[in-house]
Short mmCIF file of C-alpha atoms in Angstrom, two decimals:
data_model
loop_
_atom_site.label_atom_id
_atom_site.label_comp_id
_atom_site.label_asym_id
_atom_site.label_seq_id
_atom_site.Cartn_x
_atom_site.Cartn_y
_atom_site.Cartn_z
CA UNK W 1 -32.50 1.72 -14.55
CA UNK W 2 -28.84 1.19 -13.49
CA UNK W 3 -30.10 1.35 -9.38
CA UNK W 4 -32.18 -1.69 -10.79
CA UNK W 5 -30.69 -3.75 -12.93
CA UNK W 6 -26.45 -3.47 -11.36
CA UNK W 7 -27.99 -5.09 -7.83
CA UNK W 8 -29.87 -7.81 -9.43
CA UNK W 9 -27.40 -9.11 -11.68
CA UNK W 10 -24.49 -8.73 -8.77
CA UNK W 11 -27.05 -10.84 -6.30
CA UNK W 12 -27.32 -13.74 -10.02
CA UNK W 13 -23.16 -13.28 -10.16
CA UNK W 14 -23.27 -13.77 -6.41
CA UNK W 15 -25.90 -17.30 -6.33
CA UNK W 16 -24.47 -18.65 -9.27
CA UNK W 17 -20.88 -17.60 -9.95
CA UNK W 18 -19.52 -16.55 -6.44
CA UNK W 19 -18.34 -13.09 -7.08
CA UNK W 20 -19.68 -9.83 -5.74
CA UNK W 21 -20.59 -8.69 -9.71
CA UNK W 22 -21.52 -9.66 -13.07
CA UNK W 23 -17.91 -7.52 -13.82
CA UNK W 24 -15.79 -9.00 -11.75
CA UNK W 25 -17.20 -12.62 -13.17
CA UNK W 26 -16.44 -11.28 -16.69
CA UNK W 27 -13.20 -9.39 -15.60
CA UNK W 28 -10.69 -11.73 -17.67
CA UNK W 29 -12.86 -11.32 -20.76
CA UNK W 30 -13.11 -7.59 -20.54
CA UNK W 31 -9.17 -7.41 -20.23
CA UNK W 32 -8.51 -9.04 -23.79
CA UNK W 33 -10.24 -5.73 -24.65
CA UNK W 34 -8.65 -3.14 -22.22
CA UNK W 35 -5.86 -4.39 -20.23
CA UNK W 36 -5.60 -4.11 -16.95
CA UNK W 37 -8.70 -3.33 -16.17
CA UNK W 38 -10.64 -4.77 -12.77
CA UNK W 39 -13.67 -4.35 -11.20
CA UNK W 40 -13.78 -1.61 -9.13
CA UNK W 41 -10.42 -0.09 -9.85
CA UNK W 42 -8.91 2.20 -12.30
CA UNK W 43 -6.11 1.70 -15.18
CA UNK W 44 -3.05 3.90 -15.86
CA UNK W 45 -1.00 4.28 -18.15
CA UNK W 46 3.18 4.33 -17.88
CA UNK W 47 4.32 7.48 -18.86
CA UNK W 48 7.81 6.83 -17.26
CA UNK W 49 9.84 4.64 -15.52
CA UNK W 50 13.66 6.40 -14.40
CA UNK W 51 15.98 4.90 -12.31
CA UNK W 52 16.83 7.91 -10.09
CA UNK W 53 19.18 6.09 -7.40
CA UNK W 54 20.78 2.30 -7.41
CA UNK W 55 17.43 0.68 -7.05
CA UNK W 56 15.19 3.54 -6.88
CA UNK W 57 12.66 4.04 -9.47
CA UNK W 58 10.34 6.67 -10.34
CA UNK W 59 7.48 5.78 -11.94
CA UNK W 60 4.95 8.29 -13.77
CA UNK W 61 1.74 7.27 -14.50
CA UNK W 62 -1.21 9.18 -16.65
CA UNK W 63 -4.60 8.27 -14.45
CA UNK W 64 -7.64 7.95 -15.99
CA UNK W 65 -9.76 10.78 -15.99
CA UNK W 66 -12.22 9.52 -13.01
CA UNK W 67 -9.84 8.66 -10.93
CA UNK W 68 -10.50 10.62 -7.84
CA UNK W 69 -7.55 12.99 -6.85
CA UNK W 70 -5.58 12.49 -3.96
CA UNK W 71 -4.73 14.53 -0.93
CA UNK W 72 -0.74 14.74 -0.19
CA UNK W 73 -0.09 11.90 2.03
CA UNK W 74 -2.15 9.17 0.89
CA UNK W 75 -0.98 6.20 -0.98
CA UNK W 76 -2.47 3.78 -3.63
CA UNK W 77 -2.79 0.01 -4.20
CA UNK W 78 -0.34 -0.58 -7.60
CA UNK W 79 -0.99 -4.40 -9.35
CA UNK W 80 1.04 -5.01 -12.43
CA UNK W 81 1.17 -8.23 -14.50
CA UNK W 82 3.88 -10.34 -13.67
CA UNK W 83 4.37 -13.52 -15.95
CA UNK W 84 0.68 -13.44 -16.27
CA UNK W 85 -0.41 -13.35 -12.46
CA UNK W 86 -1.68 -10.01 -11.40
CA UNK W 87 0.17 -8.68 -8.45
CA UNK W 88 -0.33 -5.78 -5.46
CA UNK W 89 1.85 -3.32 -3.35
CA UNK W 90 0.88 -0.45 -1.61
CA UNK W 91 2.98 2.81 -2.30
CA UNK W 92 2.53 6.37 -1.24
CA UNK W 93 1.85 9.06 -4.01
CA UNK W 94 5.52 11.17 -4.03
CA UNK W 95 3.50 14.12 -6.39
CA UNK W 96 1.11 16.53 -5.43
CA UNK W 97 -2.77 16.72 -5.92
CA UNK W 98 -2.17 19.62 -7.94
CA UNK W 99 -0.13 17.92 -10.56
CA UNK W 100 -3.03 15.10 -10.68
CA UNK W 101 -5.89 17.36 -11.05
CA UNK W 102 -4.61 19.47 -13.75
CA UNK W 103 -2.63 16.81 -15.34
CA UNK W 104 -3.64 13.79 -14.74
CA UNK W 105 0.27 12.49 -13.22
CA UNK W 106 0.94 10.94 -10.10
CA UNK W 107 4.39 10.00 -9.79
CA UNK W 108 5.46 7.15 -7.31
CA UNK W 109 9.15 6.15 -5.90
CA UNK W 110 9.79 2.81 -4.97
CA UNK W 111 13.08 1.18 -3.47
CA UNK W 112 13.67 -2.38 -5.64
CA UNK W 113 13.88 -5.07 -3.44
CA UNK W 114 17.00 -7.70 -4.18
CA UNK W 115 14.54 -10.95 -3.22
CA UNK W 116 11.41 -9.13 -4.05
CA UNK W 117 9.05 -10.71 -5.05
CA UNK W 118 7.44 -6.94 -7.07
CA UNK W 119 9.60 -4.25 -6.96
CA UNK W 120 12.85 -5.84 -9.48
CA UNK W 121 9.72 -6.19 -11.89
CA UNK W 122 8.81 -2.51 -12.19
CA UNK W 123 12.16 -1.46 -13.82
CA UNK W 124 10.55 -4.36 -16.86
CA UNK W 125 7.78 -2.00 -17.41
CA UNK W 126 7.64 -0.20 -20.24
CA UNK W 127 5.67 3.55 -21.50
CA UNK W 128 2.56 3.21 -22.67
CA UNK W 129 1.95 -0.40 -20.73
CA UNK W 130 -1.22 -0.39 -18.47
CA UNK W 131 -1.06 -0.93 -14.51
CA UNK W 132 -4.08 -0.73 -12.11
CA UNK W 133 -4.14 1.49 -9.78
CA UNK W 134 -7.21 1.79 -6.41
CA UNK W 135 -8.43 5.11 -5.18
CA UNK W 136 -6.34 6.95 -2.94
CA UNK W 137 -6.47 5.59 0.67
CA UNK W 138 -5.15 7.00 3.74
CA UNK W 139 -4.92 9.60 6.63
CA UNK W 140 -1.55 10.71 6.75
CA UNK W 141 -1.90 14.40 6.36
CA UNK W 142 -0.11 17.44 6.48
CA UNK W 143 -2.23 19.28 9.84
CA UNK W 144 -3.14 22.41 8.72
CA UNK W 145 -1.73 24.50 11.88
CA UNK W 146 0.68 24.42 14.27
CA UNK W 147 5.03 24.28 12.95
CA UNK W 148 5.24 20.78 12.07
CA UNK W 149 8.73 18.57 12.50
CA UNK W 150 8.88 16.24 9.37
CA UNK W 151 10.70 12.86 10.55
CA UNK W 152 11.96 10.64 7.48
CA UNK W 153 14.11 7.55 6.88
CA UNK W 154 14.97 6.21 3.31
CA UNK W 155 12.24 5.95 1.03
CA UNK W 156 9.64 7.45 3.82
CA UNK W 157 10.31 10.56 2.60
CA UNK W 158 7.64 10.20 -0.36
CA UNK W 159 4.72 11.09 1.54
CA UNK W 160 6.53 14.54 2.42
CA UNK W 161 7.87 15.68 -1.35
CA UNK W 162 4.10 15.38 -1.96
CA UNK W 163 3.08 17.60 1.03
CA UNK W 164 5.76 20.17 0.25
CA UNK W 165 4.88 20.13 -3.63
CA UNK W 166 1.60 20.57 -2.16
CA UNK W 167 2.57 23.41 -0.30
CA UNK W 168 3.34 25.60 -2.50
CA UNK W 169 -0.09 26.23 -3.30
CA UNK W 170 -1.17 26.77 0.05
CA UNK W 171 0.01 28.84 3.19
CA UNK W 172 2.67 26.63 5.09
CA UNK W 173 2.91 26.64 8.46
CA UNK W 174 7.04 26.02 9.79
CA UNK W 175 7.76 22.98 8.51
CA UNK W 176 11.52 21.60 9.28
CA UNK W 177 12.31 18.07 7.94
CA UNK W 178 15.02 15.29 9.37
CA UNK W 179 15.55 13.02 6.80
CA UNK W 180 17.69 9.77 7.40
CA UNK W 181 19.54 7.89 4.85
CA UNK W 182 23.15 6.03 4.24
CA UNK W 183 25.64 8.51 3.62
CA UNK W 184 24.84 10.00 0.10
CA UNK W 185 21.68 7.88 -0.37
CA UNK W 186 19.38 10.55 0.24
CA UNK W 187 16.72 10.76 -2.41
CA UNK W 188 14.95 13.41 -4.25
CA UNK W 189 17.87 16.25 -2.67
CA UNK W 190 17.53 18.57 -5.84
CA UNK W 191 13.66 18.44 -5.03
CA UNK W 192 13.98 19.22 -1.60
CA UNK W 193 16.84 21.96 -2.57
CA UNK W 194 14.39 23.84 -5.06
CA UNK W 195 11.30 23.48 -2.17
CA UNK W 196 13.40 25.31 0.28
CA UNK W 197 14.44 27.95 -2.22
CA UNK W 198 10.39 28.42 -3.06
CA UNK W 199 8.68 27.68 0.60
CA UNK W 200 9.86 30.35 2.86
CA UNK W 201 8.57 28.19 5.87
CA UNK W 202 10.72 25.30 4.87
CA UNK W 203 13.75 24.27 5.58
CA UNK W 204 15.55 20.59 6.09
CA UNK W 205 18.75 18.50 7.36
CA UNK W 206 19.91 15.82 6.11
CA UNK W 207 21.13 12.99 8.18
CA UNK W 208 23.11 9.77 8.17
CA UNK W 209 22.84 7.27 11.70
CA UNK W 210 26.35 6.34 11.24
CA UNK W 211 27.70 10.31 11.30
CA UNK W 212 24.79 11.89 13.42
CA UNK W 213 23.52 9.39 15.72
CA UNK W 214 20.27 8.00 16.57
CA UNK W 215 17.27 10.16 16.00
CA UNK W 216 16.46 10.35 19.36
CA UNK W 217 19.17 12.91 19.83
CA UNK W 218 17.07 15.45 17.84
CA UNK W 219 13.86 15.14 19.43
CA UNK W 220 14.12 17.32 22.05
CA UNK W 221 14.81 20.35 20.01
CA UNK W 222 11.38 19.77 18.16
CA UNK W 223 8.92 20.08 21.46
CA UNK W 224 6.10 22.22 20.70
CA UNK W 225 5.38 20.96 17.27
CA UNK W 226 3.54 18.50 15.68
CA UNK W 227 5.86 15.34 14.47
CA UNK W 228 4.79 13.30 11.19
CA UNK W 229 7.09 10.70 10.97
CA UNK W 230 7.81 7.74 7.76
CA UNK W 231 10.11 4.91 7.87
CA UNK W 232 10.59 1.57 8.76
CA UNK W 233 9.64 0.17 11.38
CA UNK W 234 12.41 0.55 14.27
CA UNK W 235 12.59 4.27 13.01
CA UNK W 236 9.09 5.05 14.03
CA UNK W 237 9.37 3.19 17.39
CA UNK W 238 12.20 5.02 18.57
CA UNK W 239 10.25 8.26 17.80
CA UNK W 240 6.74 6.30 19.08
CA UNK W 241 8.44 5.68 22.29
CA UNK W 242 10.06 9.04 23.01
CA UNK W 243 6.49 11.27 22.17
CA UNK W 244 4.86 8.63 24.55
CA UNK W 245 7.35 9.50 27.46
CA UNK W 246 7.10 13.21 26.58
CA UNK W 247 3.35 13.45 25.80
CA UNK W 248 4.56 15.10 22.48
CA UNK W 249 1.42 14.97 19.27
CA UNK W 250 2.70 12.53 16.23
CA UNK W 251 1.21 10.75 13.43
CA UNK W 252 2.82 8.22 11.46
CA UNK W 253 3.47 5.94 8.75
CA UNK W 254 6.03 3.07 9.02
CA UNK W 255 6.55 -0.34 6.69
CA UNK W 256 8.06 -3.42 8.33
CA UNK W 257 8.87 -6.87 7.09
CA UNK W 258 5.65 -9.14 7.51
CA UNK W 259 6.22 -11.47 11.01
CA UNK W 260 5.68 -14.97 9.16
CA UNK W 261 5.25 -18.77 10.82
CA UNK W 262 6.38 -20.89 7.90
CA UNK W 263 7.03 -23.94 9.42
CA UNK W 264 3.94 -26.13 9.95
CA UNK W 265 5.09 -28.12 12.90
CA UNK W 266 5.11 -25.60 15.92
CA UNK W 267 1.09 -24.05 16.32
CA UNK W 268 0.65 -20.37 16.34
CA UNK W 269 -2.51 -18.30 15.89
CA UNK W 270 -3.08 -15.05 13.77
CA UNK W 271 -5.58 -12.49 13.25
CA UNK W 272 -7.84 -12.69 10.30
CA UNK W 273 -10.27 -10.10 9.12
CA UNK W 274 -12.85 -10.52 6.84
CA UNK W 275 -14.52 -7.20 5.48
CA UNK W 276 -14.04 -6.20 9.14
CA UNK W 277 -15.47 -9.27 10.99
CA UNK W 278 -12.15 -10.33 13.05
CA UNK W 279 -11.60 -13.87 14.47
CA UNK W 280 -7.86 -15.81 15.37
CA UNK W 281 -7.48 -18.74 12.70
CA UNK W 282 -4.29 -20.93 13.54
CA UNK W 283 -2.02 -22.62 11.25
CA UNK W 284 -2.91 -26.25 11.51
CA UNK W 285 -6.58 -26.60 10.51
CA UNK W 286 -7.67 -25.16 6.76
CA UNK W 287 -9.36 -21.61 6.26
CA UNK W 288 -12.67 -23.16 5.39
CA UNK W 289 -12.74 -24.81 8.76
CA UNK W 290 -12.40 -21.59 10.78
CA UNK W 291 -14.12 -19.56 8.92
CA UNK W 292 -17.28 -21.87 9.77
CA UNK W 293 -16.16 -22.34 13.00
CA UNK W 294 -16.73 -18.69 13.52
CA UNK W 295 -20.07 -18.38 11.76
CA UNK W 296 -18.80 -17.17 8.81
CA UNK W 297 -20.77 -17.64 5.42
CA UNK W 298 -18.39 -18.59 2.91
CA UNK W 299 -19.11 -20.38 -0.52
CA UNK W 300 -17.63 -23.59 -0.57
CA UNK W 301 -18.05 -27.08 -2.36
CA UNK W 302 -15.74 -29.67 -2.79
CA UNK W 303 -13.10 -29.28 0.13
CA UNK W 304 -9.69 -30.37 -2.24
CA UNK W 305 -9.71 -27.49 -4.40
CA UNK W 306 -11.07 -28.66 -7.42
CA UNK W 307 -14.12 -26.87 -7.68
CA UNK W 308 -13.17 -23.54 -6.84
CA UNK W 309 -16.16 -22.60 -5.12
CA UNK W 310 -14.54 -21.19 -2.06
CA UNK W 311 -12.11 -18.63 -4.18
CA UNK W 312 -12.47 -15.44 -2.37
CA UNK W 313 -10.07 -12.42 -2.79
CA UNK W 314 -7.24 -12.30 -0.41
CA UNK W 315 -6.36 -8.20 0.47
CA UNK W 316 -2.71 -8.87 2.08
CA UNK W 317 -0.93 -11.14 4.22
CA UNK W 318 0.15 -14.82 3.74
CA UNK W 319 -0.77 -18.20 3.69
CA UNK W 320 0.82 -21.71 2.75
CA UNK W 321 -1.06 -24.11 -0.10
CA UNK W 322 -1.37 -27.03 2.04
CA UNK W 323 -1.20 -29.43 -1.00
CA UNK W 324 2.08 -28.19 -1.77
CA UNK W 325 3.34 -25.92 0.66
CA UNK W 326 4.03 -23.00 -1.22
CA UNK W 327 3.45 -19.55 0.58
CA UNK W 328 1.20 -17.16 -1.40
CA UNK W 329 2.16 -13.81 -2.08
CA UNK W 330 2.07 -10.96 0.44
CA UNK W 331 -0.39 -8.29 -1.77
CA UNK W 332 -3.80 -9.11 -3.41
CA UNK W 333 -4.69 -12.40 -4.78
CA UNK W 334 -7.19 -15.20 -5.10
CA UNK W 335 -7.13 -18.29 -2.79
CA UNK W 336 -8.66 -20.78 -2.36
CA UNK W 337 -10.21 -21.14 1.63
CA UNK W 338 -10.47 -25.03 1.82
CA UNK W 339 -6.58 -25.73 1.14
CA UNK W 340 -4.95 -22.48 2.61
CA UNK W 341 -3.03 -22.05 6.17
CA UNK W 342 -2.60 -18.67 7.40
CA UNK W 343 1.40 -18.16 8.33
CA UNK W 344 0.45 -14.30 9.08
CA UNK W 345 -2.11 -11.67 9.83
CA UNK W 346 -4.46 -11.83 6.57
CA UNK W 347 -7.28 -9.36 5.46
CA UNK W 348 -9.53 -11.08 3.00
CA UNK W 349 -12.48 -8.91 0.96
CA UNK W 350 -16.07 -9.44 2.20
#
């Protein structure tokens, strides 16, 4: 009955309300009963939240019980409530599937951001408060031959305490990790200690730029393995760069700060993508107006946001409220098409 009934009333929520499903229409209504919930995602529940290093925090969270397990690498989408506006980061999983499967925990640890505009929030959650969490996402995993050199820089080392937790439930290959950080602002060293004491395979250096030098002086002791390498984003060129020269095999993960245009006076183009259908929009004209311009079907009514009738779900990136110039936030949100700019790259949900 359900193969029936869930695509005709999505197609009525679609005609007549402008969302993809009858839930997502009733989502507010459904969260006075369970909080946090949204359409198509899952809730957790905080079972922790420890500051582990000056503005690190680890944060353990109970998933519900379909809640597909992830593999040791990937990361999830995390939206909390902040003063009543639901908000979105991505973060990589720092626990291993193991620990998920048989106890429902995933543990994440995030670096709080001074001017953030998310991360000083998380250290206001409290145990037993809801968050949403999306399925696991991602490719970045551990290859399962070849010696491996692990390449980390401050909190990019998340992804790889999940591999190596990982690990010890399956044969490792040689796996030796460089891990970057300040001098004595290397996280999770007790973890990494204990791994090396239990994986026989494993074994790790830790590193500070201003003692040690640039990466680059490392890399060519580590030909004839595979490199996996997390950090921001001038860490992972320098390593990009040299494995291009050297035809060396790496995959990556890297986070950067997002390249805005705030100002509207100077024009500049970006790329938008909508459920996969790419086009440039520039930062003059409204959303709406592209979007048609490129043959687009969007919902849309009014054209002064009043009406509401072009609210669609923006997945990341930026853009300004031209009524009052206000730049939206980087994660998930709703916007409205006919009186948004782009000022960056912007996926928005089909």
């Amino acid at each position: 009955m359900s193969l029936i009934f869930n695509p005709l009333t999505n197609w009525f929520s679609k005609q007549f309300f402008h969302h993809s499903s009858m839930a997502g229409y009733l989502e507010p209504v459904i969260q006075l009963f369970k909080p946090s919930w949204r359409d198509g995602y899952y809730r957790a529940k905080v079972l922790s939240v420890t500051l582990i290093a000056n503005k690190t925090v680890a944060l353990e969270l109970k998933t519900e019980s379909r809640w597909p397990t992830h593999q040791a690498g990937q990361h999830i989408e995390l939206t909390i409530d902040i003063n009543g506006r639901l908000s979105t980061r991505v973060f990589t999983i720092a626990s291993s599937p193991n620990q998920a499967m048989h106890e429902g925990v995933i543990r994440l640890v995030i670096k709080q951001q001074d001017a953030g505009l998310f991360t000083p929030f998380l250290s206001r959650l409290t145990v037993n408060a809801w968050v949403n969490i999306s399925k696991p996402k991602g490719t970045f995993l551990l290859p399962q031959s070849n010696a491996v050199s692990l390449f980390a820089a401050g909190t990019g080392i998340t992804p790889f305490i999940a591999m190596l937790h990982q690990a010890l439930h399956e044969v490792a290959q040689p796996i030796h990790l460089f891990y970057y950080a300040k001098p004595n602002a290397h996280l999770l060293v007790a973890e990494l200690e204990s791994l090396s004491n239990r994986l026989p395979n494993f074994t790790f250096t830790l590193l500070s730029r201003s003692i040690d030098g640039d990466v680059v002086k490392k890399l060519p002791d580590c030909h004839n393995t595979h490199w996996m390498v997390c950090g921001p984003n001038d860490f992972h060129k320098t390593i990009r760069d040299y494995a291009l020269m050297h035809q060396q095999s790496l995959s990556s993960e890297h986070f950067s700060l997002v390249d805005l245009h705030s100002t509207g006076d100077e024009k500049a183009h970006f790329q938008v993508d909508h459920g996969g259908i790419k086009f440039s929009a520039d930062n003059q004209q409204p959303l709406l107006a592209q979007f048609q311009a490129n043959n687009i079907n969007v919902p849309y009514g009014c054209g002064m946001g009043i009406c509401h009738q072009c609210q669609c779900v923006k997945k990341k990136g930026v853009v300004r409220d031209i009524r009052t110039g206000k730049l939206s936030d980087y994660g998930e949100e709703l916007i409205q098409l006919c009186v948004s700019q782009v000022v960056s790259d912007v996926e928005f949900k089909a």
